[in-house]
Structures are given as structure tokens and as C-alpha cells.
Amino acid sequence: MSTERKRARTQDQKHFRRQQILDAAEQHFTEVGYEGFSMANLAKLAGVVKGTLYLYFKTREEVFLTLYNQSLVRWSHVFLNQLQDAMTDQDYAKTLYTTALADGSFIPLLTRLEHVIEHNVSIDSLIQSKRNFIERVDCIAQATAPVLGLSEAQSLELVKTMGVLLVGAARADQGPPLQGEDIPADVQGLIDSFSSEPIFIKNACRIISGIRAEHSA
Amino acid sequence: MSTERKRARTQDQKHFRRQQILDAAEQHFTEVGYEGFSMANLAKLAGVVKGTLYLYFKTREEVFLTLYNQSLVRWSHVFLNQLQDAMTDQDYAKTLYTTALADGSFIPLLTRLEHVIEHNVSIDSLIQSKRNFIERVDCIAQATAPVLGLSEAQSLELVKTMGVLLVGAARADQGPPLQGEDIPADVQGLIDSFSSEPIFIKNACRIISGIRAEHSA
DNA sequence: TTTTATAAATGACTTGCAGTCATTAAATAA
DNA sequence: TTATTTAATGACTGCAAGTCATTTATAAAA
């Protein structure tokens, strides 16, 4: 906090200030979530005034998109580190799922990416974000191929598909907290049956098997 | 419009008025989408004043949840009607996908259900909505079993999983419109590779195969 | 028919949000 | 020391959801 009371004049100082805001944003996001996030509170937390935020980000969604980009990179490093020389399909799926969920921001931002965040963002930011995504996917696919015994092409398709499945499965965890509410047994049963981890893992395995089988012909 | 200038006194009249508001909401939603939807505009379109909306719906999200419930019922009828005696896995998946996307409200509401809509809704409405969901899923599963040659249990799991896959795959269509923007080839290639229909159908088939195989052992 | 009671409908109001912009002042250059 | 540049400010606009005291249409009672 005491490190920066001064004005950011050089490009380096501006990058540093921008990252300070992003760090505050990450903290604010994990504390209050997407709907509770406000630029006014972010400003307070970052120790600047609201107008200053708009010198560094054109819109609130530009902040979110940047947080998303960073969280994708962060998660991909964690995931790549956990890959072993040879893993069962199930271990692979479980590792992917667990590491993704362990990052507090990644899934909540990913599930809002297309239908909210990308709609209030400059084309340039969007292109930059997509490029970052391509790079991470390629990198993960390259590491995945030998682990699961797939071709590069198969591996690329798999990784892309895992993203789709992850978003679909993670939905279940995004519902409202129901602690202490009395939920009828039938409804509780439904919620339990959509528990995201087994759904993700089971279907990830089915999809891996499917992809592996398709080109053995 | 000329049918109802009067006050709704009886329960029947109130139900009718509520449905009038919902019809206007459906229209407003298809015109401006989720983010553009406002209660003030809905009031104008429904021919009432804003405060009146809150006599019939506790929050804006209660309106959306009701629209979602109705769209689920509407889609399920269309889908059930299109099921044939015996279909290939692919025909089944394609029919499911096509009918779901043909309904203008179903997918946009479904993709926002857990992380937005359900967070500002009464527990009672949520339970009612989940019960409606259970009923539709059961009904679809029952009809699906003979079509794909699955047991009832397999069919139930399949239908639930299709919902997960549908949400994940449909994300790709929810991005911002990019007509007329010049998108670099690599990014355009990425977007194309996430085209939702082939992703849904291919993986639906892989999952159906997987489920079918699991209990043949 | 006239009066009274009920509650549907109203719209002005509050609160909270994202985003803007004329002004201020810190840092650098002259 | 003075002039210039531009980061930072915070008061401001506009719009949204949701509230509530008041109005008034309608039904029931007299």
C-alpha cells in the first residue's frame, strides 16, 4: 500500500498501477462474486477513485476479461504441472476438473464469458483474449497427446471439448446456496444427481474413449 | 389489447393478467435479449405501470424463471412430437439440438439459469421450477428409452447429460455479433471450430455410445 | 340505490449502478 | 523558476430495480 502514492508517468509505472488494480479486482471478485462486484468498491479497495479505473479499463467487463485471461494462464500452468507421464483417462479428467475448480476465479468467469463479458469489450481486447486462449489450448493439447496416447489432432479436439463439458457441468455449482433451507426430498435428489464432479468425469471418459476409437478404424 | 382495461379481482382474472405480462415479457425478451430487458419497458409493452409488475412477480428474475419454465415445457412438447419409433443416435441428437435452438427463449434462459436467475428468486419458485424440470426430464427420458434402445435408467442419465452438453455447446452462439468486424484468420478459425451444432452432435453420440456400452457388460 | 370496504393499480420516490468530464495538481521539460 | 503535460480526481449524468403512500375501480353491505 505504501509503495505507490505517486503518479504513474512511465509505461512501466502504468503497467504496475494496472496490475495493482487487477490484484484488487481479483480480491474483490473472490469476496463478492460476479453479481456483487462493483467498480466503486473496486476503486476503494485499490486505493484510487472511480474515474481512475477508467483510465486503465474502458469498461467493467474489460476488467473481467483481463481477470479471465490471467486465470486461464494461471490454471493452465497448474494443470500442466500435474500431468504425469501416463495417466488413465479418469485420472486425467479428474485432474483437469480439480485444478479448474481450485482456482476461485476461473470457472465463474468462464461461465459468463460469451454471454456477458464479451458483449461489452473492445474488438481488440476480444481478439487478444482469443489469441491467449488459442495459445493455452494448443499448449495443453500438445502436453495431453502423449499422456493419453492420442494424436495431436485428437488431443486438440479433446481439449476444446473438455472446455465445453466443463462449462456445462460446472453450472450445477453456480446455483444459490441452499444451506438451512428446507428442500423437499425430490428436489434435493435432483440437485444431488447433478453434482458436477461425477458428471464431468464420467462424460469426459466417454468422450475420450469416443475420440480414441474414431481414428483407430 | 382492448380485452382488458379492467381490474383483476377474481383469481382467474389475475392469472389472465399475469399471463398477459408474461406474453409481453416473452416478446420483449426476444426483441432485446437478456441484458437489454428492462422492467420499465416491459411495463410499457404490457400496458401497465411498473409497480403493477411487482404485484405479479417479486423480482425481475421471477419473470425470467417463469419464462424459462414455460419455454422448457414448450420445447419438450416440440421435441417429443419429433421423436420417431427408431432413430439413429445422430438423428436423435440432431433433433434435440435443432428443436432446442429453434425456441428463441429456451437456450438464452437456460444458460443464465443457475448463475443469475436462480439467485434472485424465492425458494418456493425455485422448488416449483425444479419440480417442473424433473417432470419434463422424466417424460423425455421415458420417451427416449425405446427410441435409442436404452433402459429407463440409462435413458434418464442420458437426458440429464444432454442438458449439460447443450449448455456447454450453446455458449459458442452467445458471443457478440462480429458481422463487419475484421477478425484475424486465426481467431476466426477458432470461432468456427467451436460451432455449436457439430460439437453437440458429435459428443452427444459419443456419450450415447458410452452409456449404451456401460451396462452391456 | 347508496354507502362502505377491499385491494388492484398507480407513479413518484429511493438507492445503487456504470460511465463521463471539466478541473486540479504532480512530475517533467524549458 | 516557470511552463507544459497528463495522471488523478470527484461531482455529475442517466438508467436500472424495487418500494410504498395514495388513488380508485369494484364488490358487498345497508
CSV table of N, CA, C and O in Angstrom, one decimal, chain B residues 67-122:
chain,number,residue,atom,x,y,z
B,67,LEU,N,-40.6,-17.5,-17.4
B,67,LEU,CA,-40.4,-17.6,-18.9
B,67,LEU,C,-39.6,-18.9,-19.2
B,67,LEU,O,-39.9,-19.6,-20.1
B,68,TYR,N,-38.6,-19.2,-18.4
B,68,TYR,CA,-37.8,-20.4,-18.6
B,68,TYR,C,-38.7,-21.6,-18.4
B,68,TYR,O,-38.7,-22.5,-19.3
B,69,ASN,N,-39.5,-21.7,-17.3
B,69,ASN,CA,-40.3,-22.8,-17.1
B,69,ASN,C,-41.3,-23.1,-18.3
B,69,ASN,O,-41.4,-24.2,-18.8
B,70,GLN,N,-41.8,-22.0,-18.8
B,70,GLN,CA,-42.8,-22.1,-19.9
B,70,GLN,C,-42.0,-22.6,-21.2
B,70,GLN,O,-42.5,-23.4,-22.0
B,71,SER,N,-40.8,-22.0,-21.4
B,71,SER,CA,-40.0,-22.4,-22.6
B,71,SER,C,-39.6,-23.9,-22.5
B,71,SER,O,-39.6,-24.6,-23.6
B,72,LEU,N,-39.3,-24.4,-21.3
B,72,LEU,CA,-38.9,-25.8,-21.2
B,72,LEU,C,-40.1,-26.7,-21.6
B,72,LEU,O,-39.9,-27.7,-22.3
B,73,VAL,N,-41.3,-26.3,-21.1
B,73,VAL,CA,-42.5,-27.1,-21.4
B,73,VAL,C,-42.7,-27.1,-22.9
B,73,VAL,O,-42.9,-28.1,-23.6
B,74,ARG,N,-42.7,-25.9,-23.4
B,74,ARG,CA,-42.9,-25.7,-24.9
B,74,ARG,C,-42.0,-26.5,-25.7
B,74,ARG,O,-42.4,-27.2,-26.6
B,75,TRP,N,-40.7,-26.4,-25.4
B,75,TRP,CA,-39.7,-27.1,-26.2
B,75,TRP,C,-39.9,-28.7,-26.0
B,75,TRP,O,-39.8,-29.4,-27.0
B,76,SER,N,-40.1,-29.1,-24.8
B,76,SER,CA,-40.3,-30.6,-24.6
B,76,SER,C,-41.4,-31.1,-25.4
B,76,SER,O,-41.3,-32.2,-25.9
B,77,HIS,N,-42.5,-30.4,-25.6
B,77,HIS,CA,-43.6,-30.9,-26.4
B,77,HIS,C,-43.1,-31.0,-27.9
B,77,HIS,O,-43.4,-32.0,-28.5
B,78,VAL,N,-42.5,-29.9,-28.4
B,78,VAL,CA,-42.0,-30.0,-29.7
B,78,VAL,C,-41.0,-31.2,-29.9
B,78,VAL,O,-41.2,-31.9,-30.9
B,79,PHE,N,-40.1,-31.3,-29.0
B,79,PHE,CA,-39.1,-32.4,-29.1
B,79,PHE,C,-39.8,-33.8,-29.1
B,79,PHE,O,-39.6,-34.6,-30.0
B,80,LEU,N,-40.7,-34.0,-28.1
B,80,LEU,CA,-41.4,-35.3,-28.0
B,80,LEU,C,-42.2,-35.6,-29.3
B,80,LEU,O,-42.2,-36.8,-29.8
B,81,ASN,N,-42.8,-34.6,-29.9
B,81,ASN,CA,-43.5,-34.8,-31.1
B,81,ASN,C,-42.6,-35.2,-32.3
B,81,ASN,O,-43.1,-35.9,-33.2
B,82,GLN,N,-41.4,-34.9,-32.3
B,82,GLN,CA,-40.5,-35.2,-33.4
B,82,GLN,C,-39.8,-36.5,-33.2
B,82,GLN,O,-39.1,-37.0,-34.1
B,83,LEU,N,-39.9,-37.1,-32.1
B,83,LEU,CA,-39.3,-38.4,-31.9
B,83,LEU,C,-40.0,-39.5,-32.7
B,83,LEU,O,-41.2,-39.5,-32.8
B,84,GLN,N,-39.2,-40.3,-33.4
B,84,GLN,CA,-39.7,-41.4,-34.2
B,84,GLN,C,-39.5,-42.7,-33.5
B,84,GLN,O,-38.8,-42.8,-32.5
B,85,ASP,N,-40.2,-43.8,-34.1
B,85,ASP,CA,-40.1,-45.1,-33.5
B,85,ASP,C,-38.6,-45.5,-33.3
B,85,ASP,O,-38.3,-46.0,-32.2
B,86,ALA,N,-37.9,-45.5,-34.3
B,86,ALA,CA,-36.4,-45.8,-34.2
B,86,ALA,C,-35.6,-44.8,-34.9
B,86,ALA,O,-35.9,-44.4,-36.0
B,87,MET,N,-34.7,-44.2,-34.2
B,87,MET,CA,-33.8,-43.2,-34.7
B,87,MET,C,-32.4,-43.6,-34.5
B,87,MET,O,-32.1,-44.3,-33.5
B,88,THR,N,-31.5,-43.1,-35.4
B,88,THR,CA,-30.1,-43.3,-35.1
B,88,THR,C,-29.7,-42.3,-33.9
B,88,THR,O,-30.4,-41.4,-33.7
B,89,ASP,N,-28.6,-42.6,-33.3
B,89,ASP,CA,-28.1,-41.7,-32.2
B,89,ASP,C,-28.0,-40.3,-32.8
B,89,ASP,O,-28.3,-39.3,-32.1
B,90,GLN,N,-27.5,-40.2,-34.0
B,90,GLN,CA,-27.2,-38.9,-34.6
B,90,GLN,C,-28.5,-38.2,-34.9
B,90,GLN,O,-28.6,-37.0,-34.6
B,91,ASP,N,-29.5,-38.9,-35.4
B,91,ASP,CA,-30.8,-38.2,-35.6
B,91,ASP,C,-31.4,-37.7,-34.3
B,91,ASP,O,-31.9,-36.6,-34.3
B,92,TYR,N,-31.3,-38.5,-33.3
B,92,TYR,CA,-31.8,-38.1,-32.0
B,92,TYR,C,-31.1,-36.9,-31.5
B,92,TYR,O,-31.8,-35.9,-31.1
B,93,ALA,N,-29.8,-36.9,-31.6
B,93,ALA,CA,-29.0,-35.7,-31.1
B,93,ALA,C,-29.4,-34.5,-31.9
B,93,ALA,O,-29.6,-33.4,-31.4
B,94,LYS,N,-29.4,-34.7,-33.2
B,94,LYS,CA,-29.7,-33.5,-34.1
B,94,LYS,C,-31.1,-33.0,-33.8
B,94,LYS,O,-31.3,-31.7,-33.8
B,95,THR,N,-32.1,-33.8,-33.6
B,95,THR,CA,-33.4,-33.4,-33.4
B,95,THR,C,-33.5,-32.6,-32.0
B,95,THR,O,-34.1,-31.5,-32.0
B,96,LEU,N,-32.8,-33.1,-31.0
B,96,LEU,CA,-32.8,-32.4,-29.8
B,96,LEU,C,-32.2,-31.0,-29.9
B,96,LEU,O,-32.7,-30.0,-29.5
B,97,TYR,N,-31.0,-31.0,-30.6
B,97,TYR,CA,-30.3,-29.7,-30.7
B,97,TYR,C,-31.2,-28.7,-31.5
B,97,TYR,O,-31.3,-27.6,-31.2
B,98,THR,N,-31.7,-29.2,-32.6
B,98,THR,CA,-32.4,-28.3,-33.5
B,98,THR,C,-33.6,-27.7,-32.9
B,98,THR,O,-33.9,-26.5,-33.0
B,99,THR,N,-34.4,-28.6,-32.2
B,99,THR,CA,-35.6,-28.1,-31.6
B,99,THR,C,-35.3,-27.1,-30.5
B,99,THR,O,-36.0,-26.1,-30.3
B,100,ALA,N,-34.3,-27.4,-29.7
B,100,ALA,CA,-33.9,-26.5,-28.6
B,100,ALA,C,-33.5,-25.1,-29.1
B,100,ALA,O,-33.9,-24.1,-28.6
B,101,LEU,N,-32.7,-25.1,-30.2
B,101,LEU,CA,-32.3,-23.8,-30.7
B,101,LEU,C,-33.4,-23.1,-31.4
B,101,LEU,O,-33.4,-21.8,-31.4
B,102,ALA,N,-34.4,-23.8,-31.9
B,102,ALA,CA,-35.5,-23.1,-32.6
B,102,ALA,C,-36.3,-22.3,-31.7
B,102,ALA,O,-36.9,-21.3,-32.1
B,103,ASP,N,-36.4,-22.7,-30.4
B,103,ASP,CA,-37.1,-21.9,-29.5
B,103,ASP,C,-36.3,-20.6,-29.1
B,103,ASP,O,-35.2,-20.8,-28.6
B,104,GLY,N,-36.8,-19.5,-29.3
B,104,GLY,CA,-36.0,-18.3,-29.1
B,104,GLY,C,-35.6,-18.0,-27.7
B,104,GLY,O,-34.6,-17.3,-27.5
B,105,SER,N,-36.3,-18.5,-26.7
B,105,SER,CA,-36.1,-18.2,-25.3
B,105,SER,C,-35.3,-19.2,-24.6
B,105,SER,O,-34.6,-19.0,-23.6
B,106,PHE,N,-35.5,-20.5,-25.0
B,106,PHE,CA,-35.1,-21.6,-24.1
B,106,PHE,C,-33.6,-21.6,-23.8
B,106,PHE,O,-33.2,-21.5,-22.6
B,107,ILE,N,-32.8,-21.5,-24.8
B,107,ILE,CA,-31.3,-21.6,-24.6
B,107,ILE,C,-30.8,-20.3,-23.9
B,107,ILE,O,-30.1,-20.5,-22.9
B,108,PRO,N,-31.1,-19.1,-24.3
B,108,PRO,CA,-30.7,-18.0,-23.6
B,108,PRO,C,-31.0,-18.0,-22.1
B,108,PRO,O,-30.3,-17.5,-21.3
B,109,LEU,N,-32.2,-18.5,-21.8
B,109,LEU,CA,-32.6,-18.5,-20.4
B,109,LEU,C,-31.9,-19.6,-19.7
B,109,LEU,O,-31.4,-19.5,-18.5
B,110,LEU,N,-31.8,-20.8,-20.3
B,110,LEU,CA,-31.1,-21.9,-19.7
B,110,LEU,C,-29.7,-21.6,-19.4
B,110,LEU,O,-29.2,-22.0,-18.3
B,111,THR,N,-29.0,-20.9,-20.2
B,111,THR,CA,-27.6,-20.6,-20.0
B,111,THR,C,-27.4,-19.7,-18.8
B,111,THR,O,-26.3,-19.5,-18.3
B,112,ARG,N,-28.4,-18.9,-18.4
B,112,ARG,CA,-28.3,-18.0,-17.3
B,112,ARG,C,-29.0,-18.5,-16.1
B,112,ARG,O,-29.1,-17.8,-15.1
B,113,LEU,N,-29.5,-19.7,-16.1
B,113,LEU,CA,-30.4,-20.2,-15.0
B,113,LEU,C,-29.7,-20.2,-13.7
B,113,LEU,O,-30.2,-19.5,-12.8
B,114,GLU,N,-28.7,-21.0,-13.6
B,114,GLU,CA,-28.1,-21.2,-12.2
B,114,GLU,C,-27.3,-20.0,-11.7
B,114,GLU,O,-27.5,-19.6,-10.6
B,115,HIS,N,-26.5,-19.4,-12.6
B,115,HIS,CA,-25.7,-18.3,-12.0
B,115,HIS,C,-26.3,-17.0,-12.0
B,115,HIS,O,-25.7,-16.1,-11.4
B,116,VAL,N,-27.4,-16.7,-12.6
B,116,VAL,CA,-28.0,-15.4,-12.5
B,116,VAL,C,-29.5,-15.5,-12.0
B,116,VAL,O,-29.8,-15.1,-10.9
B,117,ILE,N,-30.3,-16.2,-12.7
B,117,ILE,CA,-31.7,-16.2,-12.4
B,117,ILE,C,-32.1,-16.7,-11.1
B,117,ILE,O,-32.8,-16.1,-10.3
B,118,GLU,N,-31.5,-17.9,-10.8
B,118,GLU,CA,-31.9,-18.6,-9.5
B,118,GLU,C,-31.4,-17.8,-8.3
B,118,GLU,O,-31.9,-18.1,-7.2
B,119,HIS,N,-30.6,-16.8,-8.5
B,119,HIS,CA,-30.0,-16.1,-7.3
B,119,HIS,C,-30.9,-15.0,-6.8
B,119,HIS,O,-30.6,-14.3,-5.8
B,120,ASN,N,-32.0,-14.7,-7.5
B,120,ASN,CA,-32.9,-13.6,-7.0
B,120,ASN,C,-34.3,-14.0,-7.2
B,120,ASN,O,-35.2,-13.3,-7.7
B,121,VAL,N,-34.6,-15.2,-6.5
B,121,VAL,CA,-35.9,-15.8,-6.7
B,121,VAL,C,-36.3,-16.5,-5.4
B,121,VAL,O,-35.4,-16.8,-4.6
B,122,SER,N,-37.5,-16.5,-5.1
B,122,SER,CA,-37.9,-17.2,-3.8
B,122,SER,C,-37.7,-18.7,-3.8
B,122,SER,O,-37.6,-19.3,-4.9
